[in-house]
Coordinates of C-alpha atoms and ligand atoms in Angstrom, one line a residue:
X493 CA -7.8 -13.8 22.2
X494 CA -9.1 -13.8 18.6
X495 CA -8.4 -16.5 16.0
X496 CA -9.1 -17.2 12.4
X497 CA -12.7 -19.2 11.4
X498 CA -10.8 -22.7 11.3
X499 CA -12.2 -23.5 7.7
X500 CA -9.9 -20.5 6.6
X501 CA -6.9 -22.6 7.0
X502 CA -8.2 -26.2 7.1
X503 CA -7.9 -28.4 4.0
X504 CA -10.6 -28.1 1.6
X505 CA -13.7 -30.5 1.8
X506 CA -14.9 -32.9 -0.2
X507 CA -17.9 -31.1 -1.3
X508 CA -18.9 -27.5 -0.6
X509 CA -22.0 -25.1 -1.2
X510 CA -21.0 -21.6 -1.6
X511 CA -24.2 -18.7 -0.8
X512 CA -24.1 -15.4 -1.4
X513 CA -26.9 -13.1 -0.3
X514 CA -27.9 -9.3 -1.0
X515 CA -29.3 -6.9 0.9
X516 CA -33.3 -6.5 1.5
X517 CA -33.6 -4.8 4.9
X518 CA -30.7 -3.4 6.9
X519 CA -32.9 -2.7 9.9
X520 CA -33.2 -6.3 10.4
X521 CA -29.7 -7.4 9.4
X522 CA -28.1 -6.9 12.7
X523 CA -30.3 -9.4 14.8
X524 CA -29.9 -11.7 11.9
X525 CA -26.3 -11.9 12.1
X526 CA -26.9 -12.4 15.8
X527 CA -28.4 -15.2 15.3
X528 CA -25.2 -16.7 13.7
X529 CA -24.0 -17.8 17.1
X530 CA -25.2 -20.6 17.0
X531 CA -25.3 -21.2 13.1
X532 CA -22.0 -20.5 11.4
X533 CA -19.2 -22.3 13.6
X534 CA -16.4 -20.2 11.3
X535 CA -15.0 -24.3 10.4
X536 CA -17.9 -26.2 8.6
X537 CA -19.4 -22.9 7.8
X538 CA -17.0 -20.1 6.9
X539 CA -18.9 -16.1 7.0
X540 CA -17.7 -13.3 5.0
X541 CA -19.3 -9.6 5.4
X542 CA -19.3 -7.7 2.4
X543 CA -19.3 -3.5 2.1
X544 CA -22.5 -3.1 1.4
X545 CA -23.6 -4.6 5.0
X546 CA -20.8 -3.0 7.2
X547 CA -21.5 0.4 5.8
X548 CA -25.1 0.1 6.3
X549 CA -24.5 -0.8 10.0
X550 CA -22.6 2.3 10.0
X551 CA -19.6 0.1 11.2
X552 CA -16.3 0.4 8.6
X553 CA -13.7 -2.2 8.1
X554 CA -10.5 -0.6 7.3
X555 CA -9.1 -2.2 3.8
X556 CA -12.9 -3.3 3.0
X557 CA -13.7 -2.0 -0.9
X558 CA -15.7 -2.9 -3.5
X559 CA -14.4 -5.8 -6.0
X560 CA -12.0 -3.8 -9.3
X561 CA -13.8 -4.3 -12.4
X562 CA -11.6 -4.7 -15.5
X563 CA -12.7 -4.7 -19.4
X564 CA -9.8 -5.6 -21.4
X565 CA -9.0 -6.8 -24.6
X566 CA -12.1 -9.3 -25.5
X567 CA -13.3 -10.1 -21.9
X568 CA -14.5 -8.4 -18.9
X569 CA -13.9 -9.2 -15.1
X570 CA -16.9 -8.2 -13.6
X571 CA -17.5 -6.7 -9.7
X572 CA -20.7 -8.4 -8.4
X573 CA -20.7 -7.1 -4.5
X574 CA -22.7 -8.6 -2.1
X575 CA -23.6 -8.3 1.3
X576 CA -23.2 -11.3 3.3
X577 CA -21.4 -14.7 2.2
X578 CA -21.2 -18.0 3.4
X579 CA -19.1 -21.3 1.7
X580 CA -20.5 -24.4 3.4
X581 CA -17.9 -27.0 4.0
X582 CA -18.4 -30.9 4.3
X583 CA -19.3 -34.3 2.5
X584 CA -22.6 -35.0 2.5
X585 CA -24.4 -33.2 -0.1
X586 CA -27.8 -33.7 1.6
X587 CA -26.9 -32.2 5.2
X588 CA -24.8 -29.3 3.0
X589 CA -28.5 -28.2 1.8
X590 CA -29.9 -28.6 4.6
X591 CA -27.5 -26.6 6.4
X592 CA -27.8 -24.1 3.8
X593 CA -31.8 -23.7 4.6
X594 CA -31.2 -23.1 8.1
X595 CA -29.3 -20.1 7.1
X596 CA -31.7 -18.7 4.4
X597 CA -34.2 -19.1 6.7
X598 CA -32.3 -17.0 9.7
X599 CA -31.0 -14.7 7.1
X600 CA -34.7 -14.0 6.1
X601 CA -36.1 -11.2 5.9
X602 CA -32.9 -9.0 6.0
X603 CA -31.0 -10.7 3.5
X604 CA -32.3 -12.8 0.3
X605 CA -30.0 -15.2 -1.5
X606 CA -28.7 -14.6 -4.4
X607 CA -27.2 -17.5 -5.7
X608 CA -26.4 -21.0 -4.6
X609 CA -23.1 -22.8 -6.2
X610 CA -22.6 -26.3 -5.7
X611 CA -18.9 -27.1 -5.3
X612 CA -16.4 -30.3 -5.6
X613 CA -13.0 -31.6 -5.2
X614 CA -11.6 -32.7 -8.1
X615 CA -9.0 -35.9 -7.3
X616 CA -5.8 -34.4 -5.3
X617 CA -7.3 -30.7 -5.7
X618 CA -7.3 -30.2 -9.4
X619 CA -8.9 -28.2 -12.0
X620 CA -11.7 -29.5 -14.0
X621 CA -8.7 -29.0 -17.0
X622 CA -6.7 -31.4 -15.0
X623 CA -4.0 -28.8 -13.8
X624 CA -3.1 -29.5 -9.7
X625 CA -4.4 -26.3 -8.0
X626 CA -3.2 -25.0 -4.7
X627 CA 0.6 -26.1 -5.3
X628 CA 2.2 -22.8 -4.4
X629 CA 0.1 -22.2 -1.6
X630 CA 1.7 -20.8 1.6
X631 CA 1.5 -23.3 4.3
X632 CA 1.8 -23.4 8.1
X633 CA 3.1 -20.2 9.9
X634 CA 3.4 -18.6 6.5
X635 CA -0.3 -19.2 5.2
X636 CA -1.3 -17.4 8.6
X637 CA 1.2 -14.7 7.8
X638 CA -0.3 -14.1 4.6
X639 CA -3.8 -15.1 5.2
X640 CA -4.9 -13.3 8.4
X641 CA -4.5 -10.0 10.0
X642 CA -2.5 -9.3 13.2
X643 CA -1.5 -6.6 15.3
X644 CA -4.8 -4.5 14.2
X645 CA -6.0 -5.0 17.7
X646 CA -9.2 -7.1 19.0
X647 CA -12.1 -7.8 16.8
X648 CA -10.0 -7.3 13.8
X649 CA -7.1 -9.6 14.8
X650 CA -7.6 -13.2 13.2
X651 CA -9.9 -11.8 10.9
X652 CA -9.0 -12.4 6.8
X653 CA -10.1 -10.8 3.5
X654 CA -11.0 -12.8 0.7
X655 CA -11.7 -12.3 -3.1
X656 CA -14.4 -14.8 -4.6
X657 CA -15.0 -15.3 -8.4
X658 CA -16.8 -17.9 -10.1
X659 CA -15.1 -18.6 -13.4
X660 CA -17.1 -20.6 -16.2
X661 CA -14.6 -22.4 -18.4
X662 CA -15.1 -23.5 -21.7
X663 CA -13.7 -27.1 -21.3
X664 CA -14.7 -27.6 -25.4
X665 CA -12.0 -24.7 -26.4
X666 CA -9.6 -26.3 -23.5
X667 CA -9.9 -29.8 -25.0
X668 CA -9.0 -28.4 -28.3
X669 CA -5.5 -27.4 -27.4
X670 CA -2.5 -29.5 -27.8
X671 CA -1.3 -31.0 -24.6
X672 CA 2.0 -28.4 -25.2
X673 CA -0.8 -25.1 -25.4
X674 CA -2.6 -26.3 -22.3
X675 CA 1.0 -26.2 -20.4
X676 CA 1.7 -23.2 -21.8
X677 CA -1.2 -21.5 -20.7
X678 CA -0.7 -22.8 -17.0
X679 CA 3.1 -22.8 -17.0
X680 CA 3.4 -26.0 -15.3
X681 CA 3.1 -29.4 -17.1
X682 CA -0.4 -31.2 -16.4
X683 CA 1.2 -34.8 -16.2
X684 CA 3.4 -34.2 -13.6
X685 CA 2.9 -30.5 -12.3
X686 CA 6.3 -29.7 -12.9
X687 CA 6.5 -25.6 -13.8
X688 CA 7.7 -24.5 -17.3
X689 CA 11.0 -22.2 -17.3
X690 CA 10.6 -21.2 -20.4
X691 CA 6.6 -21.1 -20.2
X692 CA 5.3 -17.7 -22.4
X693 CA 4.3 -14.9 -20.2
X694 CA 1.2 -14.8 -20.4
X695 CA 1.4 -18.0 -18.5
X696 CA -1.0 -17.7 -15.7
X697 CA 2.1 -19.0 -13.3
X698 CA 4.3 -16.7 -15.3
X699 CA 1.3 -13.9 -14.5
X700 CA 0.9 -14.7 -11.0
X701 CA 4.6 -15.5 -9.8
X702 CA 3.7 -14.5 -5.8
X703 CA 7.5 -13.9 -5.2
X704 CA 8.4 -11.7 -8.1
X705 CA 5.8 -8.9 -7.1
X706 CA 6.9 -5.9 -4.2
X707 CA 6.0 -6.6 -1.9
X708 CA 5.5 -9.9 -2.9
X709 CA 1.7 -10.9 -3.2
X710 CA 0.7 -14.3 -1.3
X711 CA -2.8 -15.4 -0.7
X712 CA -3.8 -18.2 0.8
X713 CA -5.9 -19.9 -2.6
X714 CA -8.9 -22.5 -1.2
X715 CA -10.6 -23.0 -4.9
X716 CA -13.1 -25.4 -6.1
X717 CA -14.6 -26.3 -9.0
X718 CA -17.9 -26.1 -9.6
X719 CA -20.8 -27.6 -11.4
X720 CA -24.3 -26.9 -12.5
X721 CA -25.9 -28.5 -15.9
X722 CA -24.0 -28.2 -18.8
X723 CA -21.9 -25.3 -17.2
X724 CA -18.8 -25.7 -15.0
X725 CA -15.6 -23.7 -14.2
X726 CA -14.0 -22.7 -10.8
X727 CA -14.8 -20.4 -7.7
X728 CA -11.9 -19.3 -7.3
X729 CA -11.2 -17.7 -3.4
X730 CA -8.4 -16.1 -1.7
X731 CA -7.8 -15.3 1.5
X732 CA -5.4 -12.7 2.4
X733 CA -4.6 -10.0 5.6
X734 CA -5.7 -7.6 3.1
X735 CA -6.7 -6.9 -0.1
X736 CA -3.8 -5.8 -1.8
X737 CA -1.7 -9.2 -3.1
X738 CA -5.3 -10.4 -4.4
X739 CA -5.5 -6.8 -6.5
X740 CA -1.8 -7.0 -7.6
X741 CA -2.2 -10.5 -9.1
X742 CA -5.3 -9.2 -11.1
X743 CA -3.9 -6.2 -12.2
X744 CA -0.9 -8.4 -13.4
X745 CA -3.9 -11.3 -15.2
X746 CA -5.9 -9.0 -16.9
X747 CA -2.7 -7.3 -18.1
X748 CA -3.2 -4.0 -16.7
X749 CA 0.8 -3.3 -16.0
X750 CA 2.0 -4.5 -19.3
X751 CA -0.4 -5.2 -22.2
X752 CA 0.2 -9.2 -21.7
X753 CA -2.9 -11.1 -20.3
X754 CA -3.3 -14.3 -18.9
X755 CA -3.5 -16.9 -21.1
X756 CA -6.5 -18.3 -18.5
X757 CA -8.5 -16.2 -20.3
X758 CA -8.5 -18.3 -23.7
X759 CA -10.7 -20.7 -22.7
X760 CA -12.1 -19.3 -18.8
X761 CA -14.0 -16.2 -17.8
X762 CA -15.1 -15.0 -14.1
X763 CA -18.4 -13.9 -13.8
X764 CA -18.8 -12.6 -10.5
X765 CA -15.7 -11.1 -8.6
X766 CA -16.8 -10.1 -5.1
X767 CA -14.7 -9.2 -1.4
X768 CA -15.6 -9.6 2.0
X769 CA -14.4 -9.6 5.2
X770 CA -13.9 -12.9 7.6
X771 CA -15.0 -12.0 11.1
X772 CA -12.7 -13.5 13.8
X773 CA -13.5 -16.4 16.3
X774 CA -13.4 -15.8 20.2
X775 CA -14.4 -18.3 22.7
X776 CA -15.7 -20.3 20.1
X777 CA -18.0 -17.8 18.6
X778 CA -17.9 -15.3 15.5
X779 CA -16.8 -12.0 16.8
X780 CA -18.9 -9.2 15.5
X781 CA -17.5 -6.1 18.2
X782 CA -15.8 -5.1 15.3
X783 CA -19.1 -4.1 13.7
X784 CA -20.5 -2.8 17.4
X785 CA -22.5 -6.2 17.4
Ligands
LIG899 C1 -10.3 -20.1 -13.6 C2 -9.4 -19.5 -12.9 C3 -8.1 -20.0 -12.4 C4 -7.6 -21.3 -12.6 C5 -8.1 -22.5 -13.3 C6 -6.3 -21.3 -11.9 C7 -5.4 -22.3 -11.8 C8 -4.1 -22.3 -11.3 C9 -3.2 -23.4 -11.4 C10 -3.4 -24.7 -12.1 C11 -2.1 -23.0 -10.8 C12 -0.7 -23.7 -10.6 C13 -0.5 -24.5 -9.4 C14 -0.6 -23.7 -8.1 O1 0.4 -23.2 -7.6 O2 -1.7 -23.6 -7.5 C15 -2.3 -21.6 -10.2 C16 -1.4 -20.9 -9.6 C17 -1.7 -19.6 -9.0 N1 -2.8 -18.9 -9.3 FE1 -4.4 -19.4 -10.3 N2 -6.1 -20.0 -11.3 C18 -7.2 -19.3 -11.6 C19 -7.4 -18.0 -11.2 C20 -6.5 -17.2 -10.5 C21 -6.8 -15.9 -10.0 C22 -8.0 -15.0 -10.4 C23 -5.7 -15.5 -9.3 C24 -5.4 -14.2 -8.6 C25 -5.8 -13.0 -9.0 C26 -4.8 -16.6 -9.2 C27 -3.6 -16.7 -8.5 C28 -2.7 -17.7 -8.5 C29 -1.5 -17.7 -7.8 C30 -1.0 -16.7 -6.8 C31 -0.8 -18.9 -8.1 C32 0.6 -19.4 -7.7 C33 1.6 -18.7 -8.5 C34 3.0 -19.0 -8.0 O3 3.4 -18.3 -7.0 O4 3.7 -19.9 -8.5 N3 -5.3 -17.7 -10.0 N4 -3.6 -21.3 -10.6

């Protein structure tokens, strides 16, 4: 029997560190993802595969694409695939780098690290503008539902998509909004989380109402911010059993349907926007048949 990597639907950590890696030699990448056995345990250290990877072990995932890129009207949504991606979960910021060498080092020499994001919790899981994140989430049997695939048959079963994009807010242009604009551009009121009826729509809540798409469009959100220097913002991740509610809700940001676009973009911009594919557990271990490994 297949199941989801148990950091999919677990609560999200105190501190996480969030590596994505490119390509450098595919005839080594198979015995390096081998060796994740004993390295990723799918709870404190979630795996995602990305297209470049599963093509070039001539393996295909359906429902696996490259990441939409968007330009619209003053900003871009950039896609930034990648091959291989791993979000270390835990609460010790010391062993979460450490953990994270172990990898490089297995990953190396068929994959090379592109990045490295150090991520936080925020209070009760909110947004470094203060904003609760995560409210609307599906929970229970329903997060599964709309989180991870069934009925696709073994190797794929308990598997998830996800969409990753790390967002770099302008907290300056943020703080100079009335406490009624920030509302507005959330649709929900920052003291109290209560949502706005008669937020604009270009409210991102008003954007991204799950319910009000066909079919409706859930995803199982497990963002966190994110800080580095003087920059900061939000990786925003969603896990889904495809890649379609994730797609729908972007089309509807970036104002693709109807000319309106998320007022999140005002003071936040992603700068990466990549998808991958969760491998399932079985017996404890990742299950890589689906890729013939
Ligand atoms: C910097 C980027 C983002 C920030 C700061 C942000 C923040 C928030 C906040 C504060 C909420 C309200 C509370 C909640 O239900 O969680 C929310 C809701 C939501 N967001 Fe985002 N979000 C961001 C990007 C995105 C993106 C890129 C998507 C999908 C394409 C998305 C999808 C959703 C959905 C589906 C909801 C729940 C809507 C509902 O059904 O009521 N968000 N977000």
């Amino acid at each position: 029997m297949n199941e989801a990597q148990p950091g999919i639907l677990g609560p999200v950590p105190r501190l996480a560190r969030y590596l994505p890696f490119s390509l450098s030699d595919i005839s080594r990448a198979g015995k390096a993802l081998q060796s994740l056995h004993g390295l990723a345990d799918g709870d404190q250290t979630v795996v995602g595969l990305g297209q470049p990877l599963v093509l070039g072990l001539g393996a295909r995932v359906e429902g696996l694409r490259a990441f939409p890129s968007y330009a619209g009207a003053g900003f871009t949504v950039p896609s930034t695939p990648a091959a291989l991606w791993f979000w270390h979960r835990g609460d010790d910021r010391g062993e979460l780098t450490l953990r994270s060498r172990s990898i490089q080092r297995a990953m190396s020499p068929a994959f090379g690290v592109e990045t490295v994001i150090d991520a936080f919790q925020y209070g009760a899981s909110r947004d470094l503008t203060g904003f609760q994140d995560g409210t609307e989430n599906p929970q229970g049997k329903k997060a599964i539902e709309a989180g991870i695939v069934q009925g696709r048959g073994e190797g794929l079963d308990g598997s998830s998509f996800i969409a990753v994009q790390q967002w770099v807010h302008d907290l300056d242009r943020f703080d100079a909004m009335s406490p009624k604009e920030q509302d507005d551009t959330v649709g929900r009121r920052k003291s109290d989380n209560e949502e706005l009826a008669d937020a604009p729509p270009s409210s991102h809540v008003k954007r991204t109402a799950q319910e009000t798409f066909t079919p409706q469009a859930f995803v199982v959100r497990r963002s966190m911010p994110w800080a580095d220097g003087a920059r900061s913002g939000l990786v925003f991740v969603a896990f889904g059993k495809s890649l379609d509610a994730f797609e729908a809700l972007l089309k509807r940001m970036v104002g693709a349907e109807d000319g309106i676009v998320d007022a999140l973009f005002n003071f936040t911009r992603p700068v990466s926007g990549s998808y991958f594919w969760c491998p399932p557990m079985r017996s404890g271990r990742l299950d890589l048949s689906a890729l013939g490994l």
